[in-house]
């Protein structure tokens, strides 16, 4: 088997007296979709933030391509090909799709031409990225505030793709979406997989998880308590791992 593109070993994190993560191991392979599940406060977002370079672990190691890396800043994470789509999406409602896709990563002419924004080049690339994910918009010039939840999630995912990342992390991409829009986002995740990108997705929706994930990692109170491969678990086993229901039973 090829080595994992991302490997966490013994990652721990405290916030004051709260143990958010305790010696968590995690592997992600090329083209693999791994779902991270667990009850509220289990440590899922904290783990994603550590891999995104937003929070620093107190202990443990992170390896990318079998090299240890220090992901001290979001820039360090994007530098090794890791991009994150957050729950709140952080889209700018008053800007159009193209501007949102390139926010903070605008294409400009060289300094000798005054670093002018290259709108044409950005529109072309935006169209290519949106097409590759089958995100359809009627117009590139309308502010994204008026778009549907599914379209907005599509733009947020495509924004992560502008820099051609190898690893995409999604924190609850289907929360607060309608049924059709949820299906669209699940399709987007499977399309990322088709493109041989690796996906780490947090979800509370166990149906979604069972549909898209090659592997499911369960966190409870900051500890990894179970890991299941596709087709090798039942819904009740998954629920039991999340809630700890099987413990204390003689
Ligand atoms: N910045 C912070 N400061 C203090 N405590 C924090 C901070 N971030 C997270 N925590 C605590 O760490 C624990 C794990 O939180 P985290 O947000 O990772 O959980 P989660 O699994 O994402 O939960 P949810 O499903 O509700 O999003 C919680 O007890 C939380 O209160
Ligand atoms: Mg969370």
XYZ file of N, CA and C and ligand atoms in Angstrom:
782
model
N 0.846 -1.200 0.000
C 0.000 0.000 0.000
C 0.886 1.257 0.000
N 0.483 2.275 -0.761
C 1.295 3.497 -0.770
C 1.218 4.201 0.589
N 2.299 4.921 0.931
C 2.303 5.581 2.240
C 1.254 6.682 2.301
N 0.796 7.017 3.518
C -0.216 8.078 3.631
C 0.370 9.428 3.223
N -0.463 10.259 2.624
C -0.043 11.618 2.261
C 0.043 12.457 3.537
N -0.859 12.160 4.494
C -0.882 12.882 5.774
C -0.925 11.864 6.908
N -0.077 12.081 7.904
C -0.110 11.170 9.057
C 0.068 11.970 10.340
N -0.872 11.793 11.261
C -0.764 12.418 12.581
C -0.419 11.332 13.583
N 0.500 11.628 14.472
C 0.878 10.641 15.474
C 0.847 11.287 16.850
N -0.025 10.800 17.707
C -0.082 11.242 19.098
C -0.355 12.723 19.294
N -1.246 13.281 18.465
C -1.515 14.722 18.559
C -2.428 15.034 19.759
N -1.965 15.942 20.607
C -2.734 16.358 21.784
C -2.894 17.871 21.806
N -3.988 18.314 22.428
C -4.223 19.758 22.556
C -5.079 20.051 23.786
N -4.618 20.973 24.612
C -5.406 21.432 25.759
C -5.778 22.892 25.563
N -6.950 23.250 26.054
C -7.312 24.669 26.182
C -7.489 24.890 27.677
N -6.503 25.479 28.314
C -6.564 25.603 29.766
C -6.687 24.216 30.365
N -7.739 23.994 31.153
C -7.924 22.685 31.766
C -8.681 21.693 30.896
N -9.113 22.146 29.704
C -9.911 21.257 28.851
C -9.007 20.452 27.919
N -9.150 19.128 27.989
C -8.377 18.279 27.100
C -9.170 18.099 25.804
N -8.830 18.907 24.799
C -9.598 18.869 23.543
C -9.210 17.675 22.696
N -7.926 17.296 22.716
C -7.456 16.134 21.955
C -6.422 15.397 22.772
N -6.499 14.075 22.756
C -5.550 13.271 23.514
C -4.912 12.195 22.623
N -3.648 12.420 22.260
C -2.846 11.437 21.515
C -3.616 10.799 20.362
N -4.023 11.653 19.447
C -4.795 11.170 18.300
C -3.864 10.795 17.138
N -4.064 9.608 16.598
C -3.372 9.154 15.389
C -4.370 9.204 14.236
N -3.882 9.607 13.058
C -4.783 9.675 11.908
C -3.966 9.563 10.630
N -4.489 8.812 9.674
C -3.818 8.711 8.371
C -4.794 9.040 7.263
N -4.259 9.675 6.217
C -5.078 10.014 5.060
C -4.266 9.666 3.822
N -4.888 8.888 2.908
C -4.173 8.495 1.695
C -4.673 9.249 0.477
N -3.921 9.181 -0.594
C -4.295 9.881 -1.824
C -5.644 9.369 -2.330
N -6.532 10.307 -2.643
C -7.831 9.937 -3.196
C -8.782 9.307 -2.196
N -8.460 9.438 -0.921
C -9.295 8.828 0.105
C -10.186 9.888 0.767
N -11.424 9.496 1.072
C -12.312 10.371 1.840
C -12.431 9.798 3.246
N -11.965 10.571 4.232
C -12.072 10.136 5.624
C -13.046 11.073 6.332
N -14.022 10.492 7.021
C -14.977 11.303 7.781
C -14.557 11.304 9.244
N -14.662 12.470 9.846
C -14.343 12.633 11.259
C -15.681 12.886 11.957
N -16.056 11.965 12.847
C -17.342 12.122 13.527
C -17.148 12.102 15.039
N -18.172 12.546 15.741
C -18.112 12.604 17.194
C -19.128 13.612 17.688
N -19.478 13.479 18.946
C -20.485 14.356 19.525
C -19.956 15.792 19.632
N -20.818 16.716 20.006
C -20.387 18.103 20.203
C -19.256 18.134 21.217
N -18.210 18.878 20.875
C -17.092 19.003 21.809
C -16.111 17.845 21.785
N -16.259 16.921 20.828
C -15.391 15.737 20.773
C -13.960 16.087 20.353
N -13.807 17.242 19.699
C -12.468 17.662 19.291
C -12.254 17.677 17.787
N -13.341 17.505 17.023
C -13.228 17.423 15.563
C -12.678 18.716 14.953
N -13.310 19.831 15.294
C -12.862 21.107 14.711
C -11.448 21.433 15.161
N -11.131 21.090 16.398
C -9.775 21.360 16.899
C -8.750 20.590 16.065
N -9.065 19.336 15.743
C -8.147 18.536 14.939
C -7.972 19.152 13.549
N -9.085 19.566 12.954
C -9.009 20.189 11.630
C -8.197 21.482 11.700
N -8.413 22.258 12.769
C -7.674 23.529 12.886
C -6.175 23.286 13.065
N -5.829 22.215 13.738
C -4.403 21.893 13.904
C -3.786 21.551 12.547
N -4.507 20.770 11.748
C -3.980 20.394 10.430
C -3.984 21.610 9.495
N -4.899 22.550 9.743
C -4.978 23.762 8.912
C -3.973 24.826 9.338
N -3.243 24.566 10.418
C -2.257 25.538 10.883
C -2.853 26.690 11.672
N -4.102 26.530 12.108
C -4.778 27.599 12.857
C -4.524 27.455 14.358
N -4.530 26.206 14.844
C -4.187 25.931 16.248
C -2.905 25.105 16.277
N -2.112 25.282 17.313
C -0.902 24.477 17.440
C -1.100 23.368 18.463
N -0.669 22.157 18.128
C -0.801 21.059 19.094
C 0.185 21.241 20.246
N -0.150 20.687 21.427
C 0.808 20.692 22.550
C 1.770 19.525 22.408
N 1.344 18.503 21.706
C 2.215 17.336 21.565
C 1.859 16.551 20.329
N 2.778 15.682 19.909
C 2.533 14.833 18.749
C 3.223 15.354 17.504
N 3.095 14.586 16.449
C 3.785 14.915 15.200
C 2.817 14.884 14.026
N 3.137 15.722 13.022
C 2.372 15.708 11.777
C 3.353 15.452 10.635
N 3.048 14.457 9.821
C 3.903 14.133 8.687
C 3.125 14.317 7.393
N 3.754 14.977 6.424
C 3.193 15.082 5.085
C 4.195 14.430 4.145
N 3.730 13.500 3.342
C 4.652 12.726 2.480
C 5.810 12.148 3.298
N 5.520 11.663 4.453
C 6.491 11.003 5.328
C 7.591 11.925 5.848
N 7.383 13.235 5.728
C 8.320 14.201 6.305
C 7.604 14.916 7.444
N 8.269 15.085 8.570
C 7.616 15.826 9.644
C 7.499 17.297 9.262
N 6.333 17.871 9.498
C 6.130 19.289 9.190
C 5.627 20.005 10.442
N 5.935 21.295 10.537
C 5.373 22.135 11.598
C 4.364 23.054 10.931
N 3.107 22.845 11.237
C 2.071 23.664 10.615
C 1.700 24.790 11.583
N 2.596 25.759 11.681
C 2.436 26.837 12.665
C 1.485 27.936 12.208
N 1.276 28.016 10.906
C 0.414 29.069 10.361
C -0.444 28.467 9.241
N -1.564 29.106 8.933
C -2.364 28.631 7.796
C -1.535 28.599 6.508
N -0.628 29.556 6.380
C 0.217 29.597 5.184
C 1.097 28.347 5.076
N 1.585 27.885 6.243
C 2.415 26.675 6.246
C 1.594 25.481 5.760
N 0.328 25.435 6.158
C -0.530 24.325 5.741
C -0.821 24.399 4.240
N -1.196 25.585 3.764
C -1.471 25.693 2.322
C -0.192 25.425 1.528
N 0.939 25.766 2.112
C 2.233 25.541 1.457
C 2.514 24.067 1.180
N 1.976 23.178 2.022
C 2.167 21.746 1.761
C 0.924 21.135 1.100
N 0.032 22.016 0.629
C -1.094 21.513 -0.175
C -2.354 21.174 0.595
N -2.504 21.771 1.801
C -3.701 21.503 2.606
C -4.612 22.728 2.584
N -5.860 22.548 2.149
C -6.816 23.657 2.160
C -8.064 23.301 2.934
N -8.638 24.298 3.584
C -9.752 24.051 4.492
C -10.960 24.897 4.121
N -12.125 24.278 4.144
C -13.373 25.018 3.955
C -14.082 25.007 5.302
N -14.266 26.182 5.879
C -14.849 26.256 7.218
C -16.363 26.330 7.175
N -16.936 25.984 8.324
C -18.378 25.918 8.478
C -19.063 27.238 8.105
N -18.481 28.345 8.542
C -19.123 29.642 8.285
C -18.829 30.137 6.871
N -18.058 29.325 6.118
C -17.768 29.581 4.699
C -16.881 30.791 4.435
N -16.972 31.798 5.250
C -16.235 33.046 5.071
C -16.225 33.564 3.630
N -17.397 33.498 2.992
C -17.536 34.165 1.699
C -17.915 35.615 1.946
N -17.555 36.495 1.012
C -17.987 37.885 1.114
C -19.248 38.057 0.277
N -20.375 38.258 0.965
C -21.672 38.293 0.293
C -21.795 39.369 -0.768
N -21.074 40.460 -0.573
C -21.234 41.579 -1.500
C -20.355 41.457 -2.739
N -19.486 40.431 -2.766
C -18.608 40.252 -3.922
C -19.124 39.131 -4.818
N -18.728 39.157 -6.105
C -19.184 38.109 -7.018
C -18.345 36.840 -6.855
N -18.713 35.797 -7.615
C -18.069 34.489 -7.465
C -16.567 34.553 -7.760
N -16.209 35.260 -8.833
C -14.789 35.310 -9.225
C -13.974 35.983 -8.133
N -14.482 37.098 -7.614
C -13.748 37.817 -6.555
C -13.634 36.956 -5.306
N -14.694 36.211 -4.996
C -14.636 35.333 -3.828
C -13.627 34.203 -4.018
N -13.595 33.651 -5.227
C -12.672 32.534 -5.478
C -11.225 32.960 -5.286
N -10.932 34.201 -5.655
C -9.537 34.650 -5.625
C -9.221 35.580 -4.460
N -10.134 35.651 -3.512
C -9.929 36.525 -2.363
C -8.587 36.209 -1.688
N -7.725 37.198 -1.609
C -6.426 36.979 -0.969
C -5.436 36.229 -1.845
N -5.863 35.798 -3.029
C -4.939 35.121 -3.936
C -5.173 35.614 -5.372
N -5.411 36.945 -5.487
C -5.708 37.542 -6.778
C -4.559 37.345 -7.764
N -4.935 37.107 -9.023
C -3.930 37.055 -10.083
C -3.640 38.486 -10.527
N -2.351 38.860 -10.519
C -2.004 40.231 -10.922
C -0.907 40.208 -11.970
N -0.768 41.326 -12.660
C 0.346 41.486 -13.595
C 1.613 41.683 -12.770
N 2.780 41.621 -13.420
C 4.054 41.793 -12.711
C 4.171 43.177 -12.076
N 5.087 43.317 -11.147
C 5.225 44.601 -10.452
C 5.548 45.716 -11.417
N 6.259 45.350 -12.540
C 6.632 46.370 -13.529
C 5.401 46.903 -14.268
N 4.300 46.176 -14.160
C 3.044 46.692 -14.749
C 2.087 47.132 -13.651
N 2.621 47.349 -12.484
C 1.825 47.925 -11.399
C 0.934 46.942 -10.669
N 1.174 45.632 -10.849
C 0.385 44.609 -10.165
C -1.122 44.803 -10.337
N -1.513 45.075 -11.585
C -2.943 45.235 -11.855
C -3.626 43.873 -11.738
N -4.864 43.899 -11.242
C -5.622 42.648 -11.126
C -5.996 42.162 -12.529
N -5.716 40.895 -12.819
C -6.014 40.333 -14.136
C -7.375 39.654 -14.107
N -8.428 40.469 -14.257
C -9.793 39.956 -14.153
C -10.061 38.856 -15.189
N -9.591 39.074 -16.433
C -9.848 38.092 -17.497
C -9.273 36.740 -17.140
N -8.024 36.729 -16.684
C -7.360 35.465 -16.338
C -8.080 34.795 -15.178
N -8.537 35.608 -14.228
C -9.225 35.052 -13.060
C -10.569 34.454 -13.469
N -11.275 35.157 -14.398
C -12.575 34.625 -14.854
C -12.394 33.300 -15.553
N -11.348 33.197 -16.377
C -11.086 31.959 -17.098
C -10.820 30.814 -16.130
N -9.962 31.085 -15.152
C -9.621 30.030 -14.202
C -10.831 29.679 -13.328
N -11.598 30.719 -12.956
C -12.797 30.483 -12.143
C -13.745 29.548 -12.875
N -13.946 29.821 -14.166
C -14.845 29.009 -14.964
C -14.342 27.560 -15.006
N -13.031 27.406 -15.204
C -12.454 26.061 -15.281
C -12.653 25.300 -13.971
N -12.385 25.975 -12.845
C -12.512 25.306 -11.548
C -13.973 24.969 -11.256
N -14.870 25.919 -11.502
C -16.299 25.673 -11.241
C -16.810 24.551 -12.140
N -16.371 24.548 -13.430
C -16.763 23.479 -14.354
C -16.280 22.125 -13.866
N -15.038 22.089 -13.391
C -14.450 20.812 -12.973
C -15.234 20.211 -11.813
N -15.911 21.061 -11.063
C -16.700 20.561 -9.936
C -18.200 20.570 -10.260
N -18.519 20.888 -11.524
C -19.926 20.977 -11.962
C -20.751 21.938 -11.108
N -20.141 23.023 -10.678
C -20.908 24.067 -9.991
C -21.413 25.031 -11.063
N -22.728 25.151 -11.168
C -23.280 26.005 -12.226
C -23.839 27.305 -11.647
N -23.381 28.406 -12.232
C -23.870 29.723 -11.820
C -24.409 30.416 -13.053
N -25.498 31.180 -12.863
C -26.030 31.904 -14.025
C -25.127 33.055 -14.399
N -24.462 33.609 -13.389
C -23.632 34.773 -13.681
C -22.449 34.828 -12.725
N -21.331 35.253 -13.258
C -20.136 35.403 -12.423
C -20.092 36.761 -11.749
N -21.021 37.645 -12.149
C -20.893 39.027 -11.697
C -21.924 39.411 -10.639
N -22.827 38.470 -10.282
C -23.765 38.822 -9.214
C -23.129 38.517 -7.856
N -23.431 39.347 -6.864
C -22.900 39.091 -5.520
C -23.357 37.722 -5.020
N -22.472 36.993 -4.328
C -22.796 35.612 -3.930
C -23.832 35.558 -2.806
N -24.099 36.720 -2.166
C -25.083 36.760 -1.080
C -26.441 36.234 -1.500
N -26.765 36.374 -2.802
C -28.079 35.959 -3.291
C -28.133 34.517 -3.759
N -27.034 33.784 -3.681
C -27.020 32.407 -4.192
C -27.556 31.417 -3.162
N -27.852 30.201 -3.614
C -28.372 29.175 -2.707
C -27.245 28.640 -1.827
N -27.636 27.965 -0.748
C -26.648 27.385 0.165
C -25.709 26.416 -0.550
N -26.279 25.605 -1.452
C -25.465 24.633 -2.181
C -24.469 25.309 -3.110
N -24.943 26.366 -3.810
C -24.039 27.102 -4.693
C -22.924 27.772 -3.897
N -23.297 28.307 -2.739
C -22.288 28.980 -1.899
C -21.251 27.965 -1.399
N -21.725 26.808 -0.987
C -20.789 25.773 -0.539
C -19.887 25.366 -1.703
N -20.470 25.293 -2.905
C -19.683 24.976 -4.101
C -18.586 25.992 -4.331
N -18.926 27.264 -4.197
C -17.925 28.321 -4.388
C -16.840 28.231 -3.310
N -17.282 27.940 -2.074
C -16.300 27.830 -0.980
C -15.330 26.674 -1.237
N -15.850 25.566 -1.760
C -14.976 24.429 -2.066
C -14.052 24.778 -3.241
N -14.631 25.408 -4.266
C -13.821 25.780 -5.441
C -12.740 26.786 -5.062
N -13.045 27.627 -4.091
C -12.037 28.588 -3.640
C -10.813 27.856 -3.098
N -11.060 26.741 -2.419
C -9.941 25.946 -1.917
C -9.163 25.314 -3.074
N -9.837 25.136 -4.226
C -9.195 24.411 -5.332
C -8.332 25.293 -6.224
N -8.488 26.621 -6.080
C -7.746 27.547 -6.932
C -6.246 27.287 -6.842
N -5.789 26.888 -5.666
C -4.355 26.641 -5.506
C -4.008 25.152 -5.704
N -4.947 24.370 -6.238
C -4.700 22.974 -6.567
C -4.181 22.146 -5.386
N -4.917 22.143 -4.264
C -4.449 21.432 -3.073
C -4.555 19.915 -3.223
N -3.765 19.200 -2.470
C -3.843 17.735 -2.493
C -4.780 17.239 -1.415
N -4.908 18.049 -0.353
C -5.768 17.663 0.768
C -6.797 18.766 0.982
N -8.063 18.386 1.017
C -9.125 19.363 1.273
C -9.851 18.941 2.545
N -9.973 19.857 3.491
C -10.715 19.569 4.725
C -11.993 20.397 4.732
N -13.080 19.750 5.146
C -14.376 20.421 5.168
C -14.974 20.249 6.554
N -15.284 21.357 7.220
C -15.896 21.293 8.543
C -17.401 21.473 8.382
N -18.143 20.388 8.488
C -19.602 20.371 8.390
C -20.140 21.057 7.137
N -19.761 20.534 5.963
C -20.179 21.192 4.717
C -21.666 21.082 4.423
N -22.364 20.109 5.035
C -23.782 19.961 4.697
C -24.714 20.485 5.780
N -24.130 20.986 6.886
C -24.983 21.530 7.947
C -25.790 22.688 7.379
N -27.033 22.776 7.764
C -27.900 23.888 7.363
C -28.232 23.914 5.878
N -28.078 22.789 5.185
C -28.459 22.751 3.775
C -29.732 21.931 3.581
N -30.476 22.259 2.523
C -31.646 21.457 2.168
C -31.206 20.145 1.538
N -32.173 19.257 1.273
C -31.863 17.911 0.783
C -31.119 17.947 -0.558
N -31.637 18.714 -1.510
C -31.012 18.765 -2.834
C -29.613 19.329 -2.740
N -29.480 20.396 -1.943
C -28.183 21.054 -1.821
C -27.188 20.147 -1.115
N -27.686 19.357 -0.172
C -26.813 18.422 0.530
C -26.275 17.382 -0.443
N -27.158 16.894 -1.312
C -26.746 15.911 -2.319
C -25.685 16.521 -3.239
N -25.874 17.803 -3.571
C -24.890 18.484 -4.436
C -23.522 18.524 -3.772
N -23.511 18.812 -2.481
C -22.231 18.920 -1.769
C -21.571 17.546 -1.652
N -22.377 16.508 -1.433
C -21.811 15.153 -1.380
C -21.199 14.798 -2.734
N -21.878 15.221 -3.828
C -21.309 15.007 -5.168
C -19.974 15.727 -5.319
N -19.908 16.947 -4.767
C -18.655 17.706 -4.846
C -17.533 16.936 -4.154
N -17.861 16.335 -3.021
C -16.836 15.578 -2.278
C -16.358 14.386 -3.109
N -17.303 13.687 -3.745
C -16.918 12.537 -4.565
C -16.113 12.988 -5.790
N -16.418 14.184 -6.280
C -15.636 14.709 -7.413
C -14.199 15.032 -6.992
N -14.039 15.531 -5.779
C -12.675 15.777 -5.261
C -11.900 14.467 -5.237
N -12.583 13.414 -4.828
C -11.957 12.077 -4.783
C -11.565 11.617 -6.186
N -12.484 11.823 -7.151
C -12.185 11.465 -8.544
C -10.929 12.173 -9.035
N -10.757 13.393 -8.558
C -9.571 14.180 -8.953
C -8.334 13.744 -8.168
N -8.434 12.653 -7.429
C -7.338 12.084 -6.648
C -6.885 13.005 -5.526
N -7.796 13.861 -5.064
C -7.470 14.649 -3.875
C -7.913 13.850 -2.658
N -7.299 14.146 -1.528
C -7.685 13.482 -0.287
C -8.603 14.425 0.476
N -9.633 13.864 1.095
C -10.634 14.705 1.759
C -10.809 14.253 3.210
N -10.756 15.230 4.113
C -11.096 14.967 5.508
C -12.342 15.796 5.792
N -13.436 15.110 6.096
C -14.703 15.834 6.232
C -15.329 15.569 7.598
N -15.723 16.652 8.269
C -16.449 16.538 9.533
C -17.931 16.555 9.223
N -18.672 15.617 9.784
C -20.117 15.673 9.596
C -20.843 15.058 10.777
N -21.994 15.637 11.080
C -22.867 15.064 12.095
C -23.895 14.145 11.455
N -23.965 14.200 10.122
C -24.982 13.419 9.443
C -24.431 12.045 9.069
N -24.848 11.025 9.800
C -24.244 9.706 9.619
C -24.614 9.089 8.275
N -25.758 9.479 7.710
C -26.114 9.004 6.358
C -25.122 9.552 5.340
N -24.844 10.843 5.440
C -23.858 11.467 4.550
C -22.517 10.763 4.693
N -22.140 10.508 5.930
C -20.851 9.887 6.226
C -20.771 8.513 5.561
N -21.830 7.723 5.748
C -21.822 6.383 5.172
C -21.781 6.431 3.651
N -22.365 7.492 3.086
C -22.409 7.622 1.632
C -21.038 7.967 1.042
N -20.318 8.872 1.658
C -19.086 9.358 0.998
C -17.774 8.796 1.548
N -17.765 8.330 2.794
C -16.466 8.061 3.432
C -15.911 6.666 3.139
N -14.641 6.625 2.789
C -13.941 5.341 2.678
C -13.620 4.825 4.073
N -13.408 5.764 4.987
C -13.094 5.402 6.350
C -13.730 6.417 7.288
N -14.137 5.964 8.457
C -14.745 6.863 9.438
C -13.913 6.797 10.717
N -13.511 7.961 11.203
C -12.748 8.031 12.447
C -13.649 8.659 13.503
N -13.755 8.000 14.638
C -14.666 8.477 15.689
C -13.865 9.065 16.844
N -14.177 10.307 17.202
C -13.578 10.946 18.377
C -14.621 11.020 19.482
N -14.169 10.770 20.698
C -15.052 11.012 21.851
C -14.219 11.654 22.940
N -14.673 12.813 23.417
C -13.963 13.568 24.458
C -12.465 13.664 24.156
N -12.148 13.935 22.888
C -10.760 14.188 22.503
C -9.932 12.963 22.190
N -10.519 11.780 22.361
C -9.761 10.551 22.099
C -10.348 9.835 20.895
N -9.457 9.276 20.067
C -9.965 8.462 18.956
C -10.401 7.119 19.527
N -11.685 6.797 19.410
C -12.197 5.583 20.040
C -12.512 4.479 19.035
N -12.620 4.821 17.759
C -12.922 3.778 16.776
C -12.572 4.263 15.382
N -12.413 3.298 14.496
C -12.157 3.599 13.097
C -12.817 2.495 12.280
N -13.625 2.875 11.290
C -14.351 1.873 10.498
C -14.048 2.071 9.023
N -13.944 0.952 8.280
C -13.787 1.036 6.830
C -15.142 0.887 6.162
N -15.270 1.428 4.965
C -16.525 1.387 4.221
C -17.096 -0.032 4.177
N -18.356 -0.127 4.497
C -19.024 -1.414 4.396
C -18.752 -2.381 5.541
N -17.883 -1.963 6.461
C -17.524 -2.901 7.539
C -18.129 -2.500 8.876
N -19.196 -1.713 8.845
C -19.826 -1.309 10.098
C -21.304 -1.083 9.869
N -22.045 -1.147 10.969
C -23.471 -0.844 10.878
C -23.709 0.526 11.503
N -24.861 1.102 11.222
C -25.197 2.405 11.795
C -25.156 2.336 13.312
N -25.658 1.221 13.876
C -25.719 1.163 15.342
C -24.320 1.036 15.943
N -23.394 0.376 15.235
C -22.004 0.326 15.732
C -21.389 1.722 15.744
N -21.702 2.473 14.688
C -21.171 3.831 14.586
C -21.732 4.709 15.711
N -23.028 4.632 15.916
C -23.671 5.419 16.970
C -23.116 5.022 18.339
N -22.936 3.721 18.550
C -22.417 3.249 19.838
C -21.021 3.810 20.089
N -20.194 3.855 19.039
C -18.833 4.389 19.197
C -18.879 5.879 19.522
N -19.794 6.597 18.880
C -19.893 8.039 19.100
C -20.358 8.351 20.521
N -21.364 7.608 20.972
C -21.951 7.916 22.273
C -21.267 7.183 23.422
N -20.496 6.143 23.102
C -19.869 5.353 24.170
C -20.847 4.382 24.789
N -21.932 4.099 24.047
C -23.013 3.266 24.600
C -22.567 1.849 24.925
N -21.557 1.355 24.158
C -21.148 -0.044 24.368
C -20.294 -0.196 25.621
N -19.844 0.954 26.170
C -19.002 0.853 27.360
C -19.855 0.676 28.600
N -19.297 0.010 29.565
C -20.015 -0.188 30.812
C -21.004 -1.333 30.717
N -21.124 -1.917 29.515
C -21.988 -3.085 29.378
C -21.138 -4.322 29.619
N -21.547 -5.140 30.564
C -20.712 -6.294 30.928
C -20.767 -7.366 29.849
N -10.423 28.257 21.439
C -10.856 27.468 22.440
N -10.727 27.850 23.731
C -11.132 27.075 24.748
N -11.695 25.865 24.566
C -11.853 25.420 23.312
C -11.446 26.200 22.185
N -11.721 25.495 21.058
C -12.269 24.347 21.472
N -12.346 24.287 22.817
C -12.878 23.156 23.608
O -12.278 21.972 23.128
C -13.239 20.924 23.043
C -13.341 20.426 21.616
O -13.947 21.417 20.817
P -14.171 21.282 19.253
O -14.678 22.571 18.755
O -12.948 20.749 18.628
O -15.322 20.161 19.180
P -16.152 19.632 17.952
O -15.996 18.156 17.939
O -15.786 20.356 16.713
O -17.646 19.981 18.387
P -18.925 20.435 17.486
O -19.504 19.173 16.944
O -19.827 21.047 18.502
O -18.474 21.382 16.440
C -14.531 21.500 23.599
O -14.624 21.147 24.953
C -14.377 22.983 23.407
O -15.106 23.685 24.364
Mg -16.851 21.640 15.403
